[in-house]
């Protein structure tokens, strides 16, 4: 937001690009869970564009992003976040867009040293070089710490009016935002991508391991954002909704999964994957019963529907809290 | 000037916005597009997208099953 505003203040025409990888923590993630007290769920990129008065183009890169995540040349960060490859990919996509729409250069809001992997002095040039953007990539917030880029050398941009921010502190950005009259400052200091999240990365690794292949579809990665995921046996996975909003969302997956719908009490919808027989179904149901209002009851009833659509009634005794083992949770 | 339908049901935001954006790119000035969604987030995002790009929001309707957003294309 700040980088774009700094360019606008120099009289340049700026348009926004937002790439949707499927791993973005966006409105939908909050939309799924029901919480009446939650603030309206806005899409941050749209909101920023509206504040700045610039067009925003949201680009679906779900398919292309697979090769970035599955085979990153530069490896992963602390979790499954391939930040350096990801930045290179996105700047490369921005370059394609720039060329197709007759723009002159690309800006990003990066600050030197702010992120451990992709925003270092030695990795900045990697992104510029490997994306093909080279010196048409300008980072207005830390440009003064970098060699001049083409827009600066050509005088399209006044280098003197750019910045030299570095380090993990966000104080200079906050001060600049204040100076520019920007009150509500949307850019999060991380936390906009599920791949940086340890719990999410664990679930994604588990998905690959259980399928014995590193691949995914959009549905798979969306589902990992929702519900409690438990693996009580190597082949058996149980996904239990955490509230009514998640139950509503998981209903959309009923055709693809075996599921358990609690009938005797209020309770969450549960999806079951990999069950091999009645013992597995009963195990899944006893786990599911633990998370409904009948958790203290002697018996809880479910409608069980197999992936093939075969229905039957099922009664089980809920597990006690200690019987649901900690290491089942993914 | 013609009326078009877009089925964005079952998609979570921002996909309904992306589908709307891509469809609008193929339409002409004055065309009307009705977008059918199931993610209520579209009620915020598609109108915001219209404001940014200067398209006219004609109506929004929300029922148990679906959210319907009608927009007129301005180019
Ligand atoms: S945090 Fe996520 S979106 Fe951001 S660079 Fe890293 S992998 Fe890409």
mmCIF file of C-alpha atoms and ligand atoms in Angstrom:
data_model
loop_
_atom_site.group_PDB
_atom_site.id
_atom_site.type_symbol
_atom_site.label_atom_id
_atom_site.label_comp_id
_atom_site.label_asym_id
_atom_site.label_seq_id
_atom_site.Cartn_x
_atom_site.Cartn_y
_atom_site.Cartn_z
ATOM 1 C CA UNK A 1 0.000 0.000 0.000
ATOM 2 C CA UNK A 2 2.743 2.444 1.011
ATOM 3 C CA UNK A 3 4.926 1.683 -1.988
ATOM 4 C CA UNK A 4 2.019 2.314 -4.355
ATOM 5 C CA UNK A 5 1.133 5.529 -2.583
ATOM 6 C CA UNK A 6 4.735 6.766 -2.760
ATOM 7 C CA UNK A 7 4.623 6.229 -6.530
ATOM 8 C CA UNK A 8 1.262 7.951 -6.867
ATOM 9 C CA UNK A 9 2.665 10.919 -4.974
ATOM 10 C CA UNK A 10 5.328 11.165 -7.665
ATOM 11 C CA UNK A 11 2.543 11.443 -10.218
ATOM 12 C CA UNK A 12 2.789 7.906 -11.597
ATOM 13 C CA UNK A 13 -0.130 5.775 -12.717
ATOM 14 C CA UNK A 14 -0.214 2.596 -10.623
ATOM 15 C CA UNK A 15 -2.372 -0.519 -10.946
ATOM 16 C CA UNK A 16 -2.466 -3.348 -8.424
ATOM 17 C CA UNK A 17 -1.920 -7.048 -9.011
ATOM 18 C CA UNK A 18 -2.959 -9.677 -6.512
ATOM 19 C CA UNK A 19 -2.119 -13.320 -7.104
ATOM 20 C CA UNK A 20 -4.402 -16.004 -5.702
ATOM 21 C CA UNK A 21 -2.426 -19.174 -4.994
ATOM 22 C CA UNK A 22 -5.103 -20.983 -2.976
ATOM 23 C CA UNK A 23 -2.997 -20.620 0.184
ATOM 24 C CA UNK A 24 -3.930 -17.004 0.853
ATOM 25 C CA UNK A 25 -5.479 -16.230 4.211
ATOM 26 C CA UNK A 26 -8.332 -14.179 2.900
ATOM 27 C CA UNK A 27 -11.961 -13.357 3.442
ATOM 28 C CA UNK A 28 -13.144 -16.898 2.837
ATOM 29 C CA UNK A 29 -11.101 -18.311 5.685
ATOM 30 C CA UNK A 30 -12.899 -16.037 8.097
ATOM 31 C CA UNK A 31 -16.185 -16.489 6.251
ATOM 32 C CA UNK A 32 -16.271 -20.193 6.949
ATOM 33 C CA UNK A 33 -16.184 -19.960 10.720
ATOM 34 C CA UNK A 34 -19.288 -18.566 12.354
ATOM 35 C CA UNK A 35 -18.611 -15.797 14.788
ATOM 36 C CA UNK A 36 -21.202 -13.088 15.081
ATOM 37 C CA UNK A 37 -18.710 -10.744 16.728
ATOM 38 C CA UNK A 38 -16.218 -10.865 13.920
ATOM 39 C CA UNK A 39 -15.713 -7.695 11.887
ATOM 40 C CA UNK A 40 -17.009 -7.774 8.306
ATOM 41 C CA UNK A 41 -14.663 -9.885 6.231
ATOM 42 C CA UNK A 42 -13.061 -7.667 3.704
ATOM 43 C CA UNK A 43 -10.625 -8.637 1.018
ATOM 44 C CA UNK A 44 -7.516 -6.679 1.928
ATOM 45 C CA UNK A 45 -6.216 -6.261 -1.608
ATOM 46 C CA UNK A 46 -9.543 -4.837 -2.797
ATOM 47 C CA UNK A 47 -9.720 -2.627 0.236
ATOM 48 C CA UNK A 48 -6.219 -1.236 -0.302
ATOM 49 C CA UNK A 49 -6.933 -0.589 -3.983
ATOM 50 C CA UNK A 50 -10.075 1.272 -3.074
ATOM 51 C CA UNK A 51 -8.240 3.405 -0.518
ATOM 52 C CA UNK A 52 -5.595 4.263 -3.101
ATOM 53 C CA UNK A 53 -8.110 4.747 -5.908
ATOM 54 C CA UNK A 54 -6.330 2.330 -8.237
ATOM 55 C CA UNK A 55 -7.622 -0.605 -10.315
ATOM 56 C CA UNK A 56 -6.828 -4.032 -8.901
ATOM 57 C CA UNK A 57 -6.456 -7.162 -10.978
ATOM 58 C CA UNK A 58 -6.777 -10.452 -9.132
ATOM 59 C CA UNK A 59 -5.023 -13.246 -10.955
ATOM 60 C CA UNK A 60 -5.781 -16.933 -10.466
ATOM 61 C CA UNK A 61 -2.400 -18.715 -10.345
ATOM 62 C CA UNK A 62 -3.600 -21.848 -8.558
ATOM 63 C CA UNK A 63 -2.448 -24.302 -11.237
ATOM 64 C CA UNK A 64 0.851 -22.634 -12.064
ATOM 65 C CA UNK A 65 1.689 -22.246 -8.401
ATOM 66 C CA UNK A 66 1.830 -26.013 -7.908
ATOM 67 C CA UNK A 67 5.269 -26.290 -9.482
ATOM 68 C CA UNK A 68 6.511 -23.463 -7.234
ATOM 69 C CA UNK A 69 5.367 -25.178 -4.080
ATOM 70 C CA UNK A 70 6.098 -28.751 -5.075
ATOM 71 C CA UNK A 71 9.563 -28.182 -6.517
ATOM 72 C CA UNK A 72 11.090 -24.971 -5.153
ATOM 73 C CA UNK A 73 14.653 -24.430 -6.439
ATOM 74 C CA UNK A 74 15.561 -22.503 -3.312
ATOM 75 C CA UNK A 75 13.800 -24.719 -0.794
ATOM 76 C CA UNK A 76 11.408 -23.842 1.981
ATOM 77 C CA UNK A 77 11.455 -21.392 4.865
ATOM 78 C CA UNK A 78 10.584 -22.369 8.419
ATOM 79 C CA UNK A 79 7.483 -24.243 7.209
ATOM 80 C CA UNK A 80 6.310 -25.170 3.707
ATOM 81 C CA UNK A 81 6.714 -21.591 2.498
ATOM 82 C CA UNK A 82 8.869 -21.428 -0.643
ATOM 83 C CA UNK A 83 9.192 -17.642 -0.286
ATOM 84 C CA UNK A 84 12.108 -17.022 -2.591
ATOM 85 C CA UNK A 85 10.667 -19.081 -5.448
ATOM 86 C CA UNK A 86 7.236 -17.640 -4.724
ATOM 87 C CA UNK A 87 8.436 -14.018 -4.971
ATOM 88 C CA UNK A 88 10.330 -14.828 -8.147
ATOM 89 C CA UNK A 89 7.237 -16.457 -9.621
ATOM 90 C CA UNK A 90 4.984 -13.529 -8.705
ATOM 91 C CA UNK A 91 7.369 -10.898 -10.012
ATOM 92 C CA UNK A 92 7.645 -12.994 -13.179
ATOM 93 C CA UNK A 93 3.852 -13.008 -13.513
ATOM 94 C CA UNK A 94 3.803 -9.264 -12.887
ATOM 95 C CA UNK A 95 6.378 -8.869 -15.646
ATOM 96 C CA UNK A 96 4.142 -10.781 -18.078
ATOM 97 C CA UNK A 97 1.252 -8.548 -17.122
ATOM 98 C CA UNK A 98 3.396 -5.417 -17.410
ATOM 99 C CA UNK A 99 4.450 -6.348 -20.937
ATOM 100 C CA UNK A 100 0.952 -7.352 -22.027
ATOM 101 C CA UNK A 101 -0.553 -4.095 -20.764
ATOM 102 C CA UNK A 102 2.164 -1.676 -21.759
ATOM 103 C CA UNK A 103 3.432 -0.695 -18.340
ATOM 104 C CA UNK A 104 7.036 0.311 -17.677
ATOM 105 C CA UNK A 105 8.107 -1.218 -14.413
ATOM 106 C CA UNK A 106 7.075 -3.215 -11.352
ATOM 107 C CA UNK A 107 7.047 -2.117 -7.725
ATOM 108 C CA UNK A 108 6.753 -4.192 -4.574
ATOM 109 C CA UNK A 109 6.356 -3.105 -0.971
ATOM 110 C CA UNK A 110 9.339 -5.143 0.216
ATOM 111 C CA UNK A 111 11.749 -3.850 2.836
ATOM 112 C CA UNK A 112 15.332 -5.036 3.077
ATOM 113 C CA UNK A 113 15.819 -7.507 5.927
ATOM 114 C CA UNK A 114 12.156 -7.697 6.852
ATOM 115 C CA UNK A 115 11.707 -11.386 6.060
ATOM 116 C CA UNK A 116 14.419 -13.947 6.653
ATOM 117 C CA UNK A 117 14.320 -15.718 3.282
ATOM 118 C CA UNK A 118 13.244 -13.509 0.428
ATOM 119 C CA UNK A 119 14.011 -9.988 1.613
ATOM 120 C CA UNK A 120 17.742 -10.158 2.197
ATOM 121 C CA UNK A 121 20.485 -8.184 0.500
ATOM 122 C CA UNK A 122 21.703 -11.348 -1.221
ATOM 123 C CA UNK A 123 18.257 -12.623 -2.262
ATOM 124 C CA UNK A 124 16.799 -9.370 -3.649
ATOM 125 C CA UNK A 125 18.925 -9.666 -6.809
ATOM 126 C CA UNK A 126 17.930 -13.337 -7.155
ATOM 127 C CA UNK A 127 14.257 -12.372 -7.469
ATOM 128 C CA UNK A 128 15.054 -9.576 -9.940
ATOM 129 C CA UNK A 129 17.271 -11.829 -12.060
ATOM 130 C CA UNK A 130 15.350 -15.113 -12.005
ATOM 131 C CA UNK A 131 11.995 -13.430 -12.642
ATOM 132 C CA UNK A 132 13.425 -11.686 -15.683
ATOM 133 C CA UNK A 133 12.346 -8.281 -14.365
ATOM 134 C CA UNK A 134 15.975 -7.257 -13.679
ATOM 135 C CA UNK A 135 16.213 -3.506 -13.170
ATOM 136 C CA UNK A 136 12.571 -2.930 -13.976
ATOM 137 C CA UNK A 137 11.846 -4.114 -10.445
ATOM 138 C CA UNK A 138 11.766 -1.204 -8.006
ATOM 139 C CA UNK A 139 11.248 -1.455 -4.251
ATOM 140 C CA UNK A 140 10.373 2.125 -3.314
ATOM 141 C CA UNK A 141 10.525 1.575 0.461
ATOM 142 C CA UNK A 142 14.165 0.470 0.448
ATOM 143 C CA UNK A 143 15.372 1.684 -2.957
ATOM 144 C CA UNK A 144 17.963 4.005 -1.454
ATOM 145 C CA UNK A 145 19.818 0.986 -0.060
ATOM 146 C CA UNK A 146 19.967 -0.657 -3.491
ATOM 147 C CA UNK A 147 21.732 0.251 -6.737
ATOM 148 C CA UNK A 148 19.565 2.581 -8.874
ATOM 149 C CA UNK A 149 17.082 0.755 -11.090
ATOM 150 C CA UNK A 150 16.021 1.687 -14.613
ATOM 151 C CA UNK A 151 13.081 3.912 -13.534
ATOM 152 C CA UNK A 152 15.457 5.864 -11.276
ATOM 153 C CA UNK A 153 18.212 6.171 -13.864
ATOM 154 C CA UNK A 154 15.753 7.232 -16.542
ATOM 155 C CA UNK A 155 14.260 9.848 -14.236
ATOM 156 C CA UNK A 156 10.744 8.340 -14.331
ATOM 157 C CA UNK A 157 11.042 8.220 -10.547
ATOM 158 C CA UNK A 158 12.885 10.610 -8.251
ATOM 159 C CA UNK A 159 15.254 8.467 -6.173
ATOM 160 C CA UNK A 160 15.547 11.238 -3.596
ATOM 161 C CA UNK A 161 11.893 10.793 -2.749
ATOM 162 C CA UNK A 162 12.195 7.050 -2.179
ATOM 163 C CA UNK A 163 13.131 5.434 1.118
ATOM 164 C CA UNK A 164 15.873 3.418 2.748
ATOM 165 C CA UNK A 165 13.940 1.283 5.228
ATOM 166 C CA UNK A 166 15.528 -1.891 6.520
ATOM 167 C CA UNK A 167 15.157 -4.440 9.271
ATOM 168 C CA UNK A 168 12.282 -6.154 10.951
ATOM 169 C CA UNK A 169 10.910 -3.122 12.741
ATOM 170 C CA UNK A 170 7.836 -1.666 11.113
ATOM 171 C CA UNK A 171 8.138 1.690 12.852
ATOM 172 C CA UNK A 172 9.380 3.648 9.800
ATOM 173 C CA UNK A 173 6.500 2.295 7.705
ATOM 174 C CA UNK A 174 3.987 3.180 10.375
ATOM 175 C CA UNK A 175 5.465 6.683 10.650
ATOM 176 C CA UNK A 176 5.331 7.095 6.868
ATOM 177 C CA UNK A 177 1.727 5.867 6.790
ATOM 178 C CA UNK A 178 0.848 8.456 9.410
ATOM 179 C CA UNK A 179 2.646 11.162 7.480
ATOM 180 C CA UNK A 180 0.685 10.216 4.361
ATOM 181 C CA UNK A 181 -2.559 10.307 6.318
ATOM 182 C CA UNK A 182 -3.138 6.552 6.128
ATOM 183 C CA UNK A 183 -4.877 5.521 9.330
ATOM 184 C CA UNK A 184 -6.018 1.962 8.764
ATOM 185 C CA UNK A 185 -2.906 0.159 7.749
ATOM 186 C CA UNK A 186 -3.849 -3.155 6.160
ATOM 187 C CA UNK A 187 -0.553 -4.836 5.353
ATOM 188 C CA UNK A 188 0.007 -7.600 7.874
ATOM 189 C CA UNK A 189 3.527 -8.413 9.063
ATOM 190 C CA UNK A 190 3.180 -11.953 7.743
ATOM 191 C CA UNK A 191 0.216 -14.183 8.361
ATOM 192 C CA UNK A 192 -1.255 -13.637 4.897
ATOM 193 C CA UNK A 193 -0.255 -17.078 3.671
ATOM 194 C CA UNK A 194 -1.074 -20.477 5.143
ATOM 195 C CA UNK A 195 2.245 -21.904 4.009
ATOM 196 C CA UNK A 196 4.028 -20.003 6.779
ATOM 197 C CA UNK A 197 1.751 -21.633 9.335
ATOM 198 C CA UNK A 198 3.251 -24.647 11.140
ATOM 199 C CA UNK A 199 -0.074 -26.416 11.744
ATOM 200 C CA UNK A 200 -1.182 -25.973 8.157
ATOM 201 C CA UNK A 201 2.167 -27.181 6.809
ATOM 202 C CA UNK A 202 1.936 -30.264 9.014
ATOM 203 C CA UNK A 203 -1.480 -31.075 7.535
ATOM 204 C CA UNK A 204 -0.200 -30.570 4.010
ATOM 205 C CA UNK A 205 2.780 -32.855 4.638
ATOM 206 C CA UNK A 206 0.411 -35.439 6.083
ATOM 207 C CA UNK A 207 -1.739 -35.216 2.943
ATOM 208 C CA UNK A 208 1.251 -35.919 0.721
ATOM 209 C CA UNK A 209 2.506 -38.711 2.935
ATOM 210 C CA UNK A 210 -0.854 -40.452 3.138
ATOM 211 C CA UNK A 211 -1.241 -40.353 -0.652
ATOM 212 C CA UNK A 212 2.391 -41.254 -1.246
ATOM 213 C CA UNK A 213 2.650 -38.405 -3.746
ATOM 214 C CA UNK A 214 3.320 -34.696 -3.555
ATOM 215 C CA UNK A 215 0.406 -33.175 -5.390
ATOM 216 C CA UNK A 216 -2.852 -31.395 -4.576
ATOM 217 C CA UNK A 217 -6.043 -29.968 -5.975
ATOM 218 C CA UNK A 218 -7.667 -26.730 -4.871
ATOM 219 C CA UNK A 219 -10.299 -28.645 -2.899
ATOM 220 C CA UNK A 220 -7.601 -30.456 -0.915
ATOM 221 C CA UNK A 221 -5.823 -27.319 0.187
ATOM 222 C CA UNK A 222 -9.030 -25.463 0.998
ATOM 223 C CA UNK A 223 -10.169 -28.374 3.144
ATOM 224 C CA UNK A 224 -6.936 -28.233 5.155
ATOM 225 C CA UNK A 225 -7.995 -24.757 6.320
ATOM 226 C CA UNK A 226 -11.207 -26.074 7.864
ATOM 227 C CA UNK A 227 -12.002 -28.231 10.885
ATOM 228 C CA UNK A 228 -10.027 -30.398 13.282
ATOM 229 C CA UNK A 229 -7.968 -32.952 11.382
ATOM 230 C CA UNK A 230 -7.162 -36.203 13.187
ATOM 231 C CA UNK A 231 -5.372 -39.321 12.000
ATOM 232 C CA UNK A 232 -6.107 -42.126 14.472
ATOM 233 C CA UNK A 233 -4.617 -44.807 12.164
ATOM 234 C CA UNK A 234 -2.113 -44.387 9.346
ATOM 235 C CA UNK A 235 -4.798 -44.955 6.685
ATOM 236 C CA UNK A 236 -7.707 -43.232 8.463
ATOM 237 C CA UNK A 237 -8.352 -39.496 8.617
ATOM 238 C CA UNK A 238 -11.225 -37.802 10.415
ATOM 239 C CA UNK A 239 -12.162 -34.146 9.848
ATOM 240 C CA UNK A 240 -14.532 -32.686 12.424
ATOM 241 C CA UNK A 241 -16.107 -29.258 11.906
ATOM 242 C CA UNK A 242 -15.461 -26.785 14.720
ATOM 243 C CA UNK A 243 -18.700 -24.835 14.460
ATOM 244 C CA UNK A 244 -21.880 -24.400 12.434
ATOM 245 C CA UNK A 245 -20.102 -22.368 9.761
ATOM 246 C CA UNK A 246 -17.574 -25.126 9.190
ATOM 247 C CA UNK A 247 -20.324 -27.753 9.170
ATOM 248 C CA UNK A 248 -22.054 -25.778 6.411
ATOM 249 C CA UNK A 249 -18.813 -25.594 4.475
ATOM 250 C CA UNK A 250 -17.972 -29.285 4.908
ATOM 251 C CA UNK A 251 -21.424 -30.245 3.612
ATOM 252 C CA UNK A 252 -20.116 -29.199 0.227
ATOM 253 C CA UNK A 253 -17.661 -32.115 0.399
ATOM 254 C CA UNK A 254 -20.233 -34.830 1.132
ATOM 255 C CA UNK A 255 -20.131 -36.278 -2.371
ATOM 256 C CA UNK A 256 -16.380 -36.826 -2.172
ATOM 257 C CA UNK A 257 -16.202 -38.265 1.347
ATOM 258 C CA UNK A 258 -17.805 -40.754 3.638
ATOM 259 C CA UNK A 259 -19.471 -38.688 6.346
ATOM 260 C CA UNK A 260 -21.133 -38.852 9.732
ATOM 261 C CA UNK A 261 -24.055 -36.600 10.604
ATOM 262 C CA UNK A 262 -24.974 -36.532 14.290
ATOM 263 C CA UNK A 263 -28.700 -37.184 14.735
ATOM 264 C CA UNK A 264 -29.261 -37.637 18.481
ATOM 265 C CA UNK A 265 -27.586 -34.390 19.578
ATOM 266 C CA UNK A 266 -26.376 -31.113 18.166
ATOM 267 C CA UNK A 267 -22.966 -31.708 16.763
ATOM 268 C CA UNK A 268 -20.568 -31.104 13.928
ATOM 269 C CA UNK A 269 -20.463 -32.791 10.558
ATOM 270 C CA UNK A 270 -17.547 -35.207 10.264
ATOM 271 C CA UNK A 271 -15.808 -36.331 7.081
ATOM 272 C CA UNK A 272 -13.990 -39.662 7.046
ATOM 273 C CA UNK A 273 -11.242 -40.596 4.630
ATOM 274 C CA UNK A 274 -9.626 -44.011 4.115
ATOM 275 C CA UNK A 275 -11.964 -46.157 6.259
ATOM 276 C CA UNK A 276 -11.497 -49.888 5.610
ATOM 277 C CA UNK A 277 -14.379 -51.391 7.530
ATOM 278 C CA UNK A 278 -16.836 -51.135 10.398
ATOM 279 C CA UNK A 279 -14.123 -50.828 13.047
ATOM 280 C CA UNK A 280 -12.757 -47.694 11.343
ATOM 281 C CA UNK A 281 -16.211 -46.175 10.992
ATOM 282 C CA UNK A 282 -16.914 -46.809 14.670
ATOM 283 C CA UNK A 283 -13.596 -45.266 15.657
ATOM 284 C CA UNK A 284 -14.369 -42.156 13.563
ATOM 285 C CA UNK A 285 -17.851 -41.910 15.075
ATOM 286 C CA UNK A 286 -16.541 -42.184 18.644
ATOM 287 C CA UNK A 287 -14.131 -39.332 17.911
ATOM 288 C CA UNK A 288 -16.896 -37.256 16.282
ATOM 289 C CA UNK A 289 -19.189 -37.877 19.275
ATOM 290 C CA UNK A 290 -16.577 -36.309 21.532
ATOM 291 C CA UNK A 291 -17.119 -32.948 19.807
ATOM 292 C CA UNK A 292 -20.914 -32.754 19.968
ATOM 293 C CA UNK A 293 -23.346 -31.929 22.733
ATOM 294 C CA UNK A 294 -23.703 -35.631 23.545
ATOM 295 C CA UNK A 295 -20.092 -35.960 24.636
ATOM 296 C CA UNK A 296 -21.173 -36.993 28.151
ATOM 297 C CA UNK A 297 -24.069 -39.185 26.954
ATOM 298 C CA UNK A 298 -23.923 -42.992 27.023
ATOM 299 C CA UNK A 299 -24.668 -43.241 23.343
ATOM 300 C CA UNK A 300 -24.701 -40.895 20.379
ATOM 301 C CA UNK A 301 -26.425 -41.657 17.064
ATOM 302 C CA UNK A 302 -25.236 -40.815 13.609
ATOM 303 C CA UNK A 303 -26.407 -41.110 10.082
ATOM 304 C CA UNK A 304 -23.511 -42.720 8.303
ATOM 305 C CA UNK A 305 -23.269 -42.204 4.543
ATOM 306 C CA UNK A 306 -20.540 -43.958 2.588
ATOM 307 C CA UNK A 307 -18.838 -42.387 -0.397
ATOM 308 C CA UNK A 308 -20.940 -44.596 -2.587
ATOM 309 C CA UNK A 309 -24.112 -43.164 -1.010
ATOM 310 C CA UNK A 310 -25.032 -46.152 1.190
ATOM 311 C CA UNK A 311 -26.758 -44.930 4.362
ATOM 312 C CA UNK A 312 -27.199 -46.500 7.761
ATOM 313 C CA UNK A 313 -27.815 -45.575 11.393
ATOM 314 C CA UNK A 314 -24.988 -45.963 13.863
ATOM 315 C CA UNK A 315 -24.805 -45.675 17.670
ATOM 316 C CA UNK A 316 -21.549 -45.308 19.547
ATOM 317 C CA UNK A 317 -20.251 -44.402 22.990
ATOM 318 C CA UNK A 318 -18.336 -41.103 22.814
ATOM 319 C CA UNK A 319 -14.641 -41.222 23.603
ATOM 320 C CA UNK A 320 -13.564 -39.547 26.809
ATOM 321 C CA UNK A 321 -11.197 -36.637 26.468
ATOM 322 C CA UNK A 322 -8.212 -38.871 27.301
ATOM 323 C CA UNK A 323 -9.179 -41.482 24.750
ATOM 324 C CA UNK A 324 -8.745 -39.015 21.906
ATOM 325 C CA UNK A 325 -4.969 -39.201 21.820
ATOM 326 C CA UNK A 326 -2.955 -36.033 21.418
ATOM 327 C CA UNK A 327 -0.871 -37.433 18.601
ATOM 328 C CA UNK A 328 -3.962 -38.117 16.490
ATOM 329 C CA UNK A 329 -4.278 -34.391 15.918
ATOM 330 C CA UNK A 330 -2.580 -33.151 12.781
ATOM 331 C CA UNK B 1 -26.818 -4.728 -24.538
ATOM 332 C CA UNK B 2 -27.526 -8.196 -23.183
ATOM 333 C CA UNK B 3 -27.953 -10.079 -19.927
ATOM 334 C CA UNK B 4 -25.579 -12.816 -18.826
ATOM 335 C CA UNK B 5 -25.425 -15.319 -15.967
ATOM 336 C CA UNK B 6 -22.329 -16.418 -14.074
ATOM 337 C CA UNK B 7 -22.371 -19.448 -11.819
ATOM 338 C CA UNK B 8 -19.844 -18.924 -9.023
ATOM 339 C CA UNK B 9 -21.597 -21.220 -6.560
ATOM 340 C CA UNK B 10 -19.383 -23.435 -4.442
ATOM 341 C CA UNK B 11 -16.442 -21.062 -4.869
ATOM 342 C CA UNK B 12 -14.902 -19.178 -1.992
ATOM 343 C CA UNK B 13 -13.697 -15.585 -2.217
ATOM 344 C CA UNK B 14 -11.751 -14.300 -4.008
ATOM 345 C CA UNK B 15 -12.652 -16.814 -6.732
ATOM 346 C CA UNK B 16 -16.136 -15.327 -7.374
ATOM 347 C CA UNK B 17 -14.450 -11.930 -7.860
ATOM 348 C CA UNK B 18 -11.873 -13.432 -10.221
ATOM 349 C CA UNK B 19 -14.581 -15.170 -12.265
ATOM 350 C CA UNK B 20 -16.610 -11.925 -12.360
ATOM 351 C CA UNK B 21 -13.577 -9.915 -13.437
ATOM 352 C CA UNK B 22 -12.689 -12.393 -16.177
ATOM 353 C CA UNK B 23 -16.265 -12.556 -17.459
ATOM 354 C CA UNK B 24 -16.746 -8.792 -17.440
ATOM 355 C CA UNK B 25 -13.615 -8.494 -19.577
ATOM 356 C CA UNK B 26 -15.514 -10.328 -22.348
ATOM 357 C CA UNK B 27 -18.703 -8.208 -22.079
ATOM 358 C CA UNK B 28 -19.670 -4.890 -23.600
ATOM 359 C CA UNK B 29 -20.626 -1.513 -22.189
ATOM 360 C CA UNK B 30 -24.162 -1.675 -20.762
ATOM 361 C CA UNK B 31 -24.335 -5.490 -20.518
ATOM 362 C CA UNK B 32 -25.809 -6.870 -17.306
ATOM 363 C CA UNK B 33 -24.169 -9.749 -15.447
ATOM 364 C CA UNK B 34 -25.937 -11.734 -12.708
ATOM 365 C CA UNK B 35 -23.447 -13.525 -10.492
ATOM 366 C CA UNK B 36 -24.719 -16.470 -8.426
ATOM 367 C CA UNK B 37 -22.556 -17.278 -5.378
ATOM 368 C CA UNK B 38 -22.739 -19.291 -2.199
ATOM 369 C CA UNK B 39 -19.952 -17.510 -0.283
ATOM 370 C CA UNK B 40 -21.540 -14.509 1.463
ATOM 371 C CA UNK B 41 -18.125 -12.816 1.331
ATOM 372 C CA UNK B 42 -18.984 -12.032 -2.302
ATOM 373 C CA UNK B 43 -21.521 -9.518 -0.986
ATOM 374 C CA UNK B 44 -18.614 -7.347 0.135
ATOM 375 C CA UNK B 45 -16.001 -8.224 -2.425
ATOM 376 C CA UNK B 46 -17.900 -7.975 -5.713
ATOM 377 C CA UNK B 47 -19.398 -4.539 -4.892
ATOM 378 C CA UNK B 48 -15.906 -3.356 -3.827
ATOM 379 C CA UNK B 49 -14.494 -4.646 -7.099
ATOM 380 C CA UNK B 50 -17.271 -2.817 -9.011
ATOM 381 C CA UNK B 51 -16.526 0.455 -7.205
ATOM 382 C CA UNK B 52 -12.832 0.165 -8.034
ATOM 383 C CA UNK B 53 -13.450 -0.522 -11.716
ATOM 384 C CA UNK B 54 -16.408 1.810 -12.182
ATOM 385 C CA UNK B 55 -19.057 -0.839 -12.892
ATOM 386 C CA UNK B 56 -22.571 -0.226 -11.633
ATOM 387 C CA UNK B 57 -23.966 -2.401 -8.865
ATOM 388 C CA UNK B 58 -27.632 -2.902 -9.723
ATOM 389 C CA UNK B 59 -28.741 -5.148 -6.855
ATOM 390 C CA UNK B 60 -27.728 -7.704 -4.267
ATOM 391 C CA UNK B 61 -29.998 -10.416 -2.867
ATOM 392 C CA UNK B 62 -29.265 -12.950 -0.183
ATOM 393 C CA UNK B 63 -31.298 -16.080 0.478
ATOM 394 C CA UNK B 64 -30.611 -19.198 2.545
ATOM 395 C CA UNK B 65 -29.150 -20.929 -0.467
ATOM 396 C CA UNK B 66 -27.517 -18.273 -2.537
ATOM 397 C CA UNK B 67 -26.249 -14.747 -2.979
ATOM 398 C CA UNK B 68 -27.180 -13.010 -6.240
ATOM 399 C CA UNK B 69 -25.335 -9.904 -7.377
ATOM 400 C CA UNK B 70 -26.324 -7.976 -10.519
ATOM 401 C CA UNK B 71 -23.966 -5.535 -12.139
ATOM 402 C CA UNK B 72 -24.015 -3.348 -15.221
ATOM 403 C CA UNK B 73 -20.765 -3.211 -17.152
ATOM 404 C CA UNK B 74 -19.264 0.252 -17.611
ATOM 405 C CA UNK B 75 -16.221 0.491 -19.835
HETATM 406 S S1 LIG C 1 4.625 -15.924 2.679
HETATM 407 FE FE1 LIG C 1 3.548 -17.200 1.166
HETATM 408 S S2 LIG C 1 2.825 -15.766 -0.405
HETATM 409 FE FE2 LIG C 1 4.399 -14.706 0.799
HETATM 410 S S3 LIG C 1 6.312 -15.088 -0.325
HETATM 411 FE FE3 LIG C 1 6.171 -16.677 1.235
HETATM 412 S S4 LIG C 1 5.176 -18.395 0.204
HETATM 413 FE FE4 LIG C 1 4.797 -16.573 -1.059
#
